[in-house]
Amino acid sequence: MTDRVGPAQEEKGRCRVCGGAVHEFLDLGRNPLSDNFLTAENLGDEFFFRLSVGFCESCTMVQLGEVPPRERMFHDDYPYYSSGSSVMRKHFEQTAREFLETEATGDDPFIVEIGCNDGVLLKTVHDAGVRHLGFEPSGKVAEVARGKGVRVTGDFFEEATAVAVRAADGPADVIFAANTICHIPYMGSILKGVDALLGPGGVFVFEDPYLGEIVSKTSFDQIYDEHCFLFSAHSVAEMARRHGFALVDVRRLEVHGGEIRYTLARAGEREPTADVAALLAEEDERGLTDPATLKGFAAKVVEIKDTLVTLLRRLKDEGRTVVAYGATAKSATVTNFCGIGPDLVSFVCDTTPAKQDRLSPGAHIPVRPASAFSDPYPDYALLFAWNHAEEIMAKEQDFRRSGGRWILYVPKVRVV
Ligand code: SAM
Ligand code: TMP
Ligand code: ZN
């Protein structure tokens, strides 16, 4: 295992996109790797780092102070399987169809995905008989994609690997990434790689959690090791401009608590849509990238922590049973920042076999299969997977019928 973040080394306190000074506005303390679910053997060997977030005074990019080395986060045992949610499966099937209809229209089109995971999107492309390639360094999830017929390389996407694919396969019509670009600190290498691989007139499309939603929902749990950047239209437009691209479209998505799908094209190749100007104006109007807004967000995060911990302590004192639902990467921040351990939440249930019968990172809450939830139902369930609330509440109606109540903490702490 190499001990590096990626292709370029980072300079502390400096923006990874433009080199400007980064000012910290929130310190979430000592945190573990959010997807490192522990077995009894590796319990004593946990990696911790200081989780903090700041904004660049020059390009406004909101980013983590420190990011763990990529090989520690994305490896053979990476336990996140995108197809675990039926809503996400539908979302990516629909996205793939859209690309096939609108972008992959020439002779022998070529679609590339960065972070294709278990093939949730590229399977549809494969089934349509369209040439494609997924970059997926996490071994086991990549193997699941290959099992669906998807063509996958185990390389990390970066300039050198993109150049190699261009030489072997020719130019791409679409380079797509979901919940992956915000995970990658070496953004210069990524955009040079996109420039090398993307054909003339092609688009680079990526969707990630939106800073605007994180601030309005106070969803501080979107901040964890893998989420190096919290993008806004302003910061993405500036990042694109610095690398010869332009932000030509934005689309709001409801998935994962509110995301934006950004479309980049080479500067001058496509006319930006009116939605780009509208979102930039909206961000200006609400002062999204003003330091005062971000400091106000940080104050609300501390309020949520205090209210949630007070509620859980009271329930414990009253002898109520409390479990958690969804061993999300996000919940690593909630449990470690708030100090919520097995004393307050007896276990967390999750449908992912790779997480089950392990302990949650840092907080060491046991992870149990989904079947443990109803055996018997607890009095309260802390919904860590709040971004899948609709899907989960629809299938867990018997929990409320049994008298159980959900505890939510985004956008504020409440019992429903
Ligand atoms: N795209 C899927 C989705 O939206 O559900 C997966 C998202 S998952 C949170 C992020 C994925 O990006 C992981 O599977 C990880 O292995 C992969 N990844 C991280 N860095 C990468 C890089 N430089 N190139 C390609 N994939 C990368
Ligand atoms: P995510 O918020 O990063 O997508 O992670 C969701 C986690 O919640 C993942 O570990 C799978 C789990 N999950 C369930 O246990 N039951 C469900 O119904 C859904 C949708 C997710
Ligand atoms: Zn910057």
XYZ file of C-alpha atoms and ligand atoms in Angstrom:
465
model
C 0.000 0.000 0.000
C 1.484 3.344 -1.029
C 1.067 6.164 1.436
C -0.125 8.873 -0.894
C -3.331 10.685 -1.652
C -3.041 10.426 -5.424
C -0.899 11.669 -8.303
C -0.032 15.081 -6.815
C 1.075 15.770 -3.272
C -0.976 18.311 -1.350
C 0.066 21.486 0.401
C -1.564 21.951 3.808
C -3.957 24.907 4.031
C -3.984 25.390 0.242
C -6.828 24.761 -2.189
C -6.503 21.546 -4.198
C -8.060 23.271 -7.222
C -6.442 26.711 -7.392
C -3.755 26.878 -4.688
C -5.579 29.684 -2.794
C -5.736 29.894 1.010
C -8.332 27.602 2.628
C -10.083 28.794 5.805
C -11.483 26.127 8.108
C -15.087 26.658 9.309
C -15.916 23.316 10.941
C -13.856 20.827 12.945
C -15.558 17.426 13.304
C -12.708 15.945 15.314
C -10.945 12.603 15.180
C -12.692 10.331 12.681
C -12.111 6.886 11.175
C -12.377 5.759 7.553
C -16.138 5.871 7.030
C -16.384 2.565 5.156
C -13.951 0.604 7.311
C -16.215 -1.931 8.995
C -14.149 -3.873 11.486
C -13.708 -7.543 12.252
C -12.421 -8.757 15.632
C -8.939 -9.118 14.047
C -8.475 -5.553 12.769
C -10.121 -3.831 15.730
C -6.837 -2.598 17.157
C -5.542 -1.377 13.805
C -7.878 1.486 12.941
C -6.827 4.507 10.903
C -7.955 7.887 12.229
C -7.572 11.421 10.891
C -8.852 14.898 11.765
C -12.038 15.654 9.845
C -12.342 19.364 9.147
C -13.782 21.439 6.343
C -12.877 24.840 4.944
C -13.491 27.135 1.965
C -11.039 28.575 -0.516
C -10.967 32.358 -0.388
C -10.034 32.447 -4.040
C -12.225 29.925 -5.972
C -14.803 29.231 -3.165
C -14.276 25.452 -3.293
C -15.392 23.869 -0.010
C -13.048 21.004 0.879
C -11.654 18.794 3.627
C -8.502 19.846 5.450
C -7.068 16.332 5.327
C -7.860 13.325 3.121
C -6.675 9.774 3.878
C -4.571 7.989 1.194
C -6.827 6.693 -1.575
C -5.647 3.076 -1.291
C -6.856 3.015 2.321
C -10.384 3.970 1.236
C -10.797 2.180 -2.121
C -9.526 -1.379 -2.053
C -10.671 -4.982 -2.493
C -12.935 -4.889 0.568
C -14.645 -1.535 -0.135
C -18.162 -2.407 1.077
C -20.447 0.055 -0.769
C -22.594 -1.622 -3.430
C -24.562 0.916 -5.468
C -27.274 -1.571 -6.451
C -28.375 -1.959 -2.800
C -31.123 0.625 -3.316
C -33.986 0.077 -5.783
C -34.359 3.855 -6.170
C -30.676 4.182 -7.164
C -30.955 1.260 -9.601
C -33.825 3.037 -11.350
C -32.023 6.369 -11.249
C -28.918 5.006 -13.005
C -30.870 2.944 -15.521
C -32.706 6.121 -16.494
C -29.438 8.095 -16.662
C -27.852 5.487 -18.942
C -30.883 5.557 -21.259
C -30.656 9.310 -21.462
C -26.995 9.162 -22.527
C -27.792 6.483 -25.101
C -30.545 8.664 -26.578
C -28.896 12.092 -26.446
C -25.095 11.727 -26.526
C -24.150 8.298 -27.852
C -25.740 8.893 -31.235
C -22.782 8.655 -33.649
C -21.193 5.545 -35.192
C -19.739 3.213 -32.570
C -20.086 5.531 -29.549
C -17.952 5.051 -26.432
C -19.115 5.757 -22.844
C -16.674 5.842 -19.935
C -17.639 5.813 -16.260
C -15.342 6.798 -13.390
C -16.233 4.788 -10.262
C -18.655 2.347 -11.935
C -18.914 0.312 -8.720
C -21.061 -2.834 -9.210
C -22.091 -1.842 -12.751
C -25.380 -0.237 -11.696
C -25.274 2.196 -14.682
C -23.017 0.497 -17.248
C -25.106 -2.680 -17.277
C -27.764 -0.800 -19.247
C -25.074 0.456 -21.660
C -23.694 -3.065 -22.038
C -27.190 -4.478 -22.652
C -27.679 -1.877 -25.408
C -24.530 -3.209 -27.109
C -22.706 0.132 -26.783
C -18.929 0.284 -26.272
C -18.029 1.276 -22.720
C -15.404 1.096 -19.993
C -15.715 1.504 -16.231
C -12.835 2.584 -14.012
C -13.239 0.843 -10.637
C -10.269 0.308 -8.316
C -12.305 -1.390 -5.557
C -11.799 -5.080 -6.356
C -14.915 -6.874 -5.149
C -17.454 -4.333 -6.393
C -15.646 -4.295 -9.785
C -15.940 -8.090 -9.917
C -19.728 -7.821 -9.475
C -19.834 -5.398 -12.436
C -17.781 -7.808 -14.574
C -20.242 -10.534 -13.657
C -22.965 -8.425 -15.347
C -20.904 -8.301 -18.561
C -19.595 -4.774 -17.913
C -16.063 -3.994 -19.153
C -14.014 -2.718 -16.175
C -10.418 -1.665 -15.550
C -9.165 -1.816 -11.965
C -7.157 1.391 -12.422
C -7.848 4.653 -10.635
C -8.889 7.273 -13.180
C -6.177 9.953 -13.429
C -4.233 11.588 -16.247
C -1.923 8.648 -17.020
C -4.643 5.969 -17.049
C -6.950 8.185 -19.143
C -4.176 8.751 -21.705
C -3.656 4.974 -21.924
C -7.375 4.344 -22.574
C -7.472 7.037 -25.259
C -4.539 5.313 -27.018
C -6.173 1.881 -26.790
C -9.886 2.649 -27.298
C -10.067 6.070 -28.916
C -12.045 9.128 -27.792
C -15.056 8.979 -25.469
C -18.406 10.617 -26.251
C -19.407 10.770 -22.590
C -17.352 10.527 -19.416
C -19.711 10.068 -16.491
C -19.217 9.805 -12.735
C -21.703 9.631 -9.857
C -20.697 10.198 -6.258
C -17.062 9.821 -7.252
C -15.574 13.121 -8.500
C -16.140 14.737 -5.100
C -14.123 11.801 -3.676
C -10.977 12.658 -5.644
C -8.541 15.250 -4.264
C -6.195 15.243 -7.296
C -8.580 17.267 -9.428
C -5.897 18.659 -11.776
C -4.967 15.151 -12.874
C -8.669 14.241 -13.314
C -9.423 17.185 -15.594
C -6.261 16.629 -17.633
C -7.333 12.997 -17.966
C -10.812 14.052 -19.101
C -9.235 16.398 -21.641
C -7.054 13.574 -22.973
C -9.887 11.038 -23.266
C -12.918 13.094 -24.283
C -13.555 13.372 -28.020
C -14.436 16.679 -29.729
C -17.952 17.732 -28.759
C -18.044 15.227 -25.884
C -19.299 15.874 -22.364
C -17.998 15.220 -18.881
C -21.029 14.717 -16.617
C -20.838 14.178 -12.868
C -23.316 14.239 -9.998
C -22.437 14.764 -6.361
C -23.999 16.041 -3.111
C -24.749 19.761 -3.460
C -23.331 22.277 -0.990
C -26.598 24.237 -1.272
C -28.590 21.257 0.033
C -26.014 20.418 2.704
C -26.258 23.957 4.056
C -30.050 24.223 3.854
C -30.582 20.768 5.427
C -27.619 21.045 7.827
C -26.663 17.576 6.580
C -23.246 17.640 8.192
C -22.998 13.861 7.779
C -22.264 14.443 4.079
C -18.835 15.459 5.374
C -16.597 12.380 5.731
C -13.256 11.081 4.483
C -14.470 10.169 0.981
C -16.222 13.499 0.365
C -13.163 15.638 -0.247
C -15.167 18.390 -2.031
C -18.642 19.833 -1.418
C -19.398 21.310 -4.832
C -21.443 24.375 -5.755
C -22.171 25.749 -9.225
C -19.692 28.561 -8.463
C -16.811 26.308 -7.478
C -17.420 23.825 -10.314
C -17.670 26.592 -12.934
C -14.358 28.055 -11.751
C -12.691 24.626 -11.630
C -13.870 23.930 -15.191
C -12.663 27.309 -16.457
C -9.162 26.758 -15.096
C -8.860 23.585 -17.173
C -10.275 24.808 -20.488
C -13.819 23.558 -19.844
C -17.119 25.338 -19.215
C -20.086 24.432 -17.018
C -22.830 24.105 -19.649
C -25.683 22.517 -17.705
C -26.839 21.812 -14.167
C -29.710 19.640 -13.020
C -31.064 19.185 -9.521
C -31.429 15.587 -8.393
C -33.314 14.361 -5.346
C -31.104 11.325 -4.756
C -28.685 11.113 -1.804
C -30.270 14.047 -0.002
C -30.000 16.503 -2.915
C -27.368 16.539 -5.627
C -26.506 18.476 -8.752
C -25.632 16.842 -12.054
C -22.983 19.074 -13.665
C -22.264 18.912 -17.404
C -18.897 20.200 -18.611
C -17.865 20.673 -22.238
C -14.714 22.155 -23.721
C -14.903 25.952 -23.579
C -16.776 27.321 -26.589
C -18.199 23.982 -27.751
C -21.667 24.251 -26.185
C -23.868 27.154 -25.161
C -24.543 27.074 -21.370
C -28.228 26.541 -20.566
C -30.277 29.131 -18.709
C -30.272 26.789 -15.692
C -26.562 27.479 -15.153
C -27.038 31.240 -14.906
C -30.119 30.725 -12.714
C -28.289 28.503 -10.219
C -25.291 30.849 -10.081
C -27.662 33.774 -9.396
C -29.502 31.768 -6.716
C -26.205 30.946 -4.983
C -25.248 34.642 -5.045
C -28.589 35.686 -3.665
C -28.481 33.283 -0.724
C -24.784 33.993 -0.065
C -24.001 30.285 -0.334
C -20.249 30.714 -0.547
C -20.028 33.603 1.930
C -17.925 32.762 4.990
C -20.785 33.983 7.234
C -23.184 31.403 5.715
C -20.701 28.590 6.256
C -20.026 29.656 9.834
C -23.807 29.772 10.473
C -24.005 26.203 9.126
C -21.241 25.127 11.543
C -23.163 26.581 14.512
C -26.302 24.615 13.529
C -24.251 21.408 13.331
C -23.253 21.791 16.981
C -26.927 22.395 17.915
C -27.964 19.149 16.170
C -25.236 17.219 17.976
C -26.352 18.499 21.382
C -30.063 17.877 20.733
C -29.527 14.380 19.332
C -27.251 13.236 22.142
C -29.635 14.669 24.771
C -32.548 12.775 23.182
C -30.648 9.466 23.003
C -29.492 9.801 26.641
C -33.057 10.501 27.776
C -34.395 7.452 25.900
C -31.697 5.324 27.478
C -32.541 6.626 30.963
C -36.212 5.788 30.290
C -35.231 2.231 29.382
C -36.307 2.492 25.710
C -34.709 0.304 23.048
C -32.941 2.227 20.286
C -31.285 0.768 17.181
C -30.019 2.449 14.027
C -31.041 1.786 10.421
C -28.463 1.834 7.566
C -24.721 1.571 8.264
C -24.015 4.469 5.928
C -20.615 6.095 5.421
C -22.371 9.274 6.584
C -23.132 7.705 9.958
C -19.410 7.489 10.756
C -19.437 11.282 11.107
C -22.630 11.299 13.189
C -21.461 8.618 15.618
C -17.863 9.790 15.967
C -18.535 13.533 16.094
C -21.480 13.142 18.494
C -19.923 10.355 20.572
C -22.751 7.866 19.909
C -21.655 4.294 20.682
C -23.276 0.946 21.541
C -24.300 2.370 24.939
C -26.846 4.634 23.188
C -27.642 2.620 20.036
C -27.474 -1.136 20.537
C -26.888 -2.100 16.893
C -27.304 -0.868 13.334
C -29.053 -3.013 10.734
C -28.003 -3.001 7.093
C -28.742 -5.099 4.005
C -25.086 -5.194 2.841
C -23.477 -8.584 3.632
C -19.979 -6.990 3.519
C -20.914 -4.756 6.488
C -22.820 -7.331 8.566
C -21.362 -9.007 11.662
C -18.729 -6.293 11.822
C -18.369 -3.196 13.986
C -19.038 0.309 12.698
C -15.921 2.460 12.159
C -14.668 4.323 15.230
C -17.864 3.987 17.287
C -17.848 0.156 17.179
C -21.618 -0.312 17.014
C -22.386 -3.908 15.883
C -23.834 -4.196 12.365
C -26.608 -6.782 11.962
C -28.596 -8.014 8.943
C -31.860 -6.267 8.052
C -33.808 -9.170 9.584
C -32.559 -8.179 13.075
C -34.673 -5.010 12.881
C -37.992 -6.788 13.481
C -36.664 -9.385 15.897
C -38.200 -7.769 17.933
C -38.855 -4.203 16.741
C -37.135 -1.569 18.883
C -38.981 1.390 20.426
C -36.957 3.841 18.313
C -34.893 3.608 15.120
C -32.279 6.237 14.331
C -32.410 6.560 10.547
C -28.802 6.892 9.384
C -29.889 6.200 5.774
C -32.192 9.248 5.798
C -31.453 9.813 2.114
C -33.353 6.567 1.414
C -36.171 7.453 3.852
C -39.000 7.030 1.355
C -37.824 3.595 0.203
C -37.111 2.398 3.753
C -40.263 3.765 5.424
C -42.373 2.238 2.645
C -41.023 -1.234 3.317
C -40.887 -0.893 7.112
C -44.501 0.155 7.728
C -44.967 -2.625 10.284
C -42.371 -0.938 12.497
C -44.602 2.094 13.038
C -47.666 -0.121 13.315
C -45.885 -1.914 16.164
C -45.628 1.454 17.942
C -42.051 2.159 16.861
C -40.862 5.669 15.988
C -38.160 6.966 13.661
C -35.555 9.430 14.879
C -34.345 11.831 12.186
C -31.633 14.481 12.597
C -31.663 16.132 9.160
C -32.627 18.967 8.794
C -33.293 18.926 12.536
C -33.720 16.381 15.290
C -37.278 15.012 15.381
C -39.244 11.874 16.171
C -41.852 10.715 13.620
N -20.987 5.549 -8.957
C -21.500 4.733 -7.880
C -22.709 5.352 -7.249
O -23.007 6.524 -7.483
O -23.395 4.670 -6.495
C -20.414 4.465 -6.828
C -20.100 5.582 -5.910
S -18.938 5.121 -4.643
C -19.424 6.201 -3.364
C -17.421 5.798 -5.240
C -16.673 4.833 -6.132
O -15.583 5.524 -6.766
C -16.056 3.662 -5.394
O -16.554 2.464 -5.951
C -14.545 3.849 -5.563
O -13.845 2.635 -5.652
C -14.472 4.653 -6.848
N -13.269 5.517 -7.026
C -12.619 6.277 -6.127
N -11.589 6.943 -6.704
C -11.612 6.618 -8.026
C -10.806 6.970 -9.150
N -9.789 7.825 -9.068
N -11.108 6.416 -10.342
C -12.163 5.553 -10.464
N -12.956 5.182 -9.446
C -12.681 5.714 -8.231
P -25.818 5.370 1.210
O -26.616 6.345 1.999
O -24.367 5.739 1.127
O -26.436 5.036 -0.119
O -25.811 4.002 2.060
C -26.989 3.352 2.346
C -26.717 2.201 3.302
O -27.980 1.761 3.835
C -26.083 0.990 2.640
O -25.151 0.375 3.531
C -27.239 0.055 2.376
C -28.196 0.385 3.521
N -29.611 0.217 3.182
C -30.364 -0.686 3.941
O -29.851 -1.308 4.885
N -31.686 -0.848 3.618
C -32.264 -0.165 2.589
O -33.450 -0.358 2.315
C -31.477 0.780 1.823
C -32.091 1.565 0.708
C -30.158 0.937 2.174
Zn -9.405 27.466 -4.691
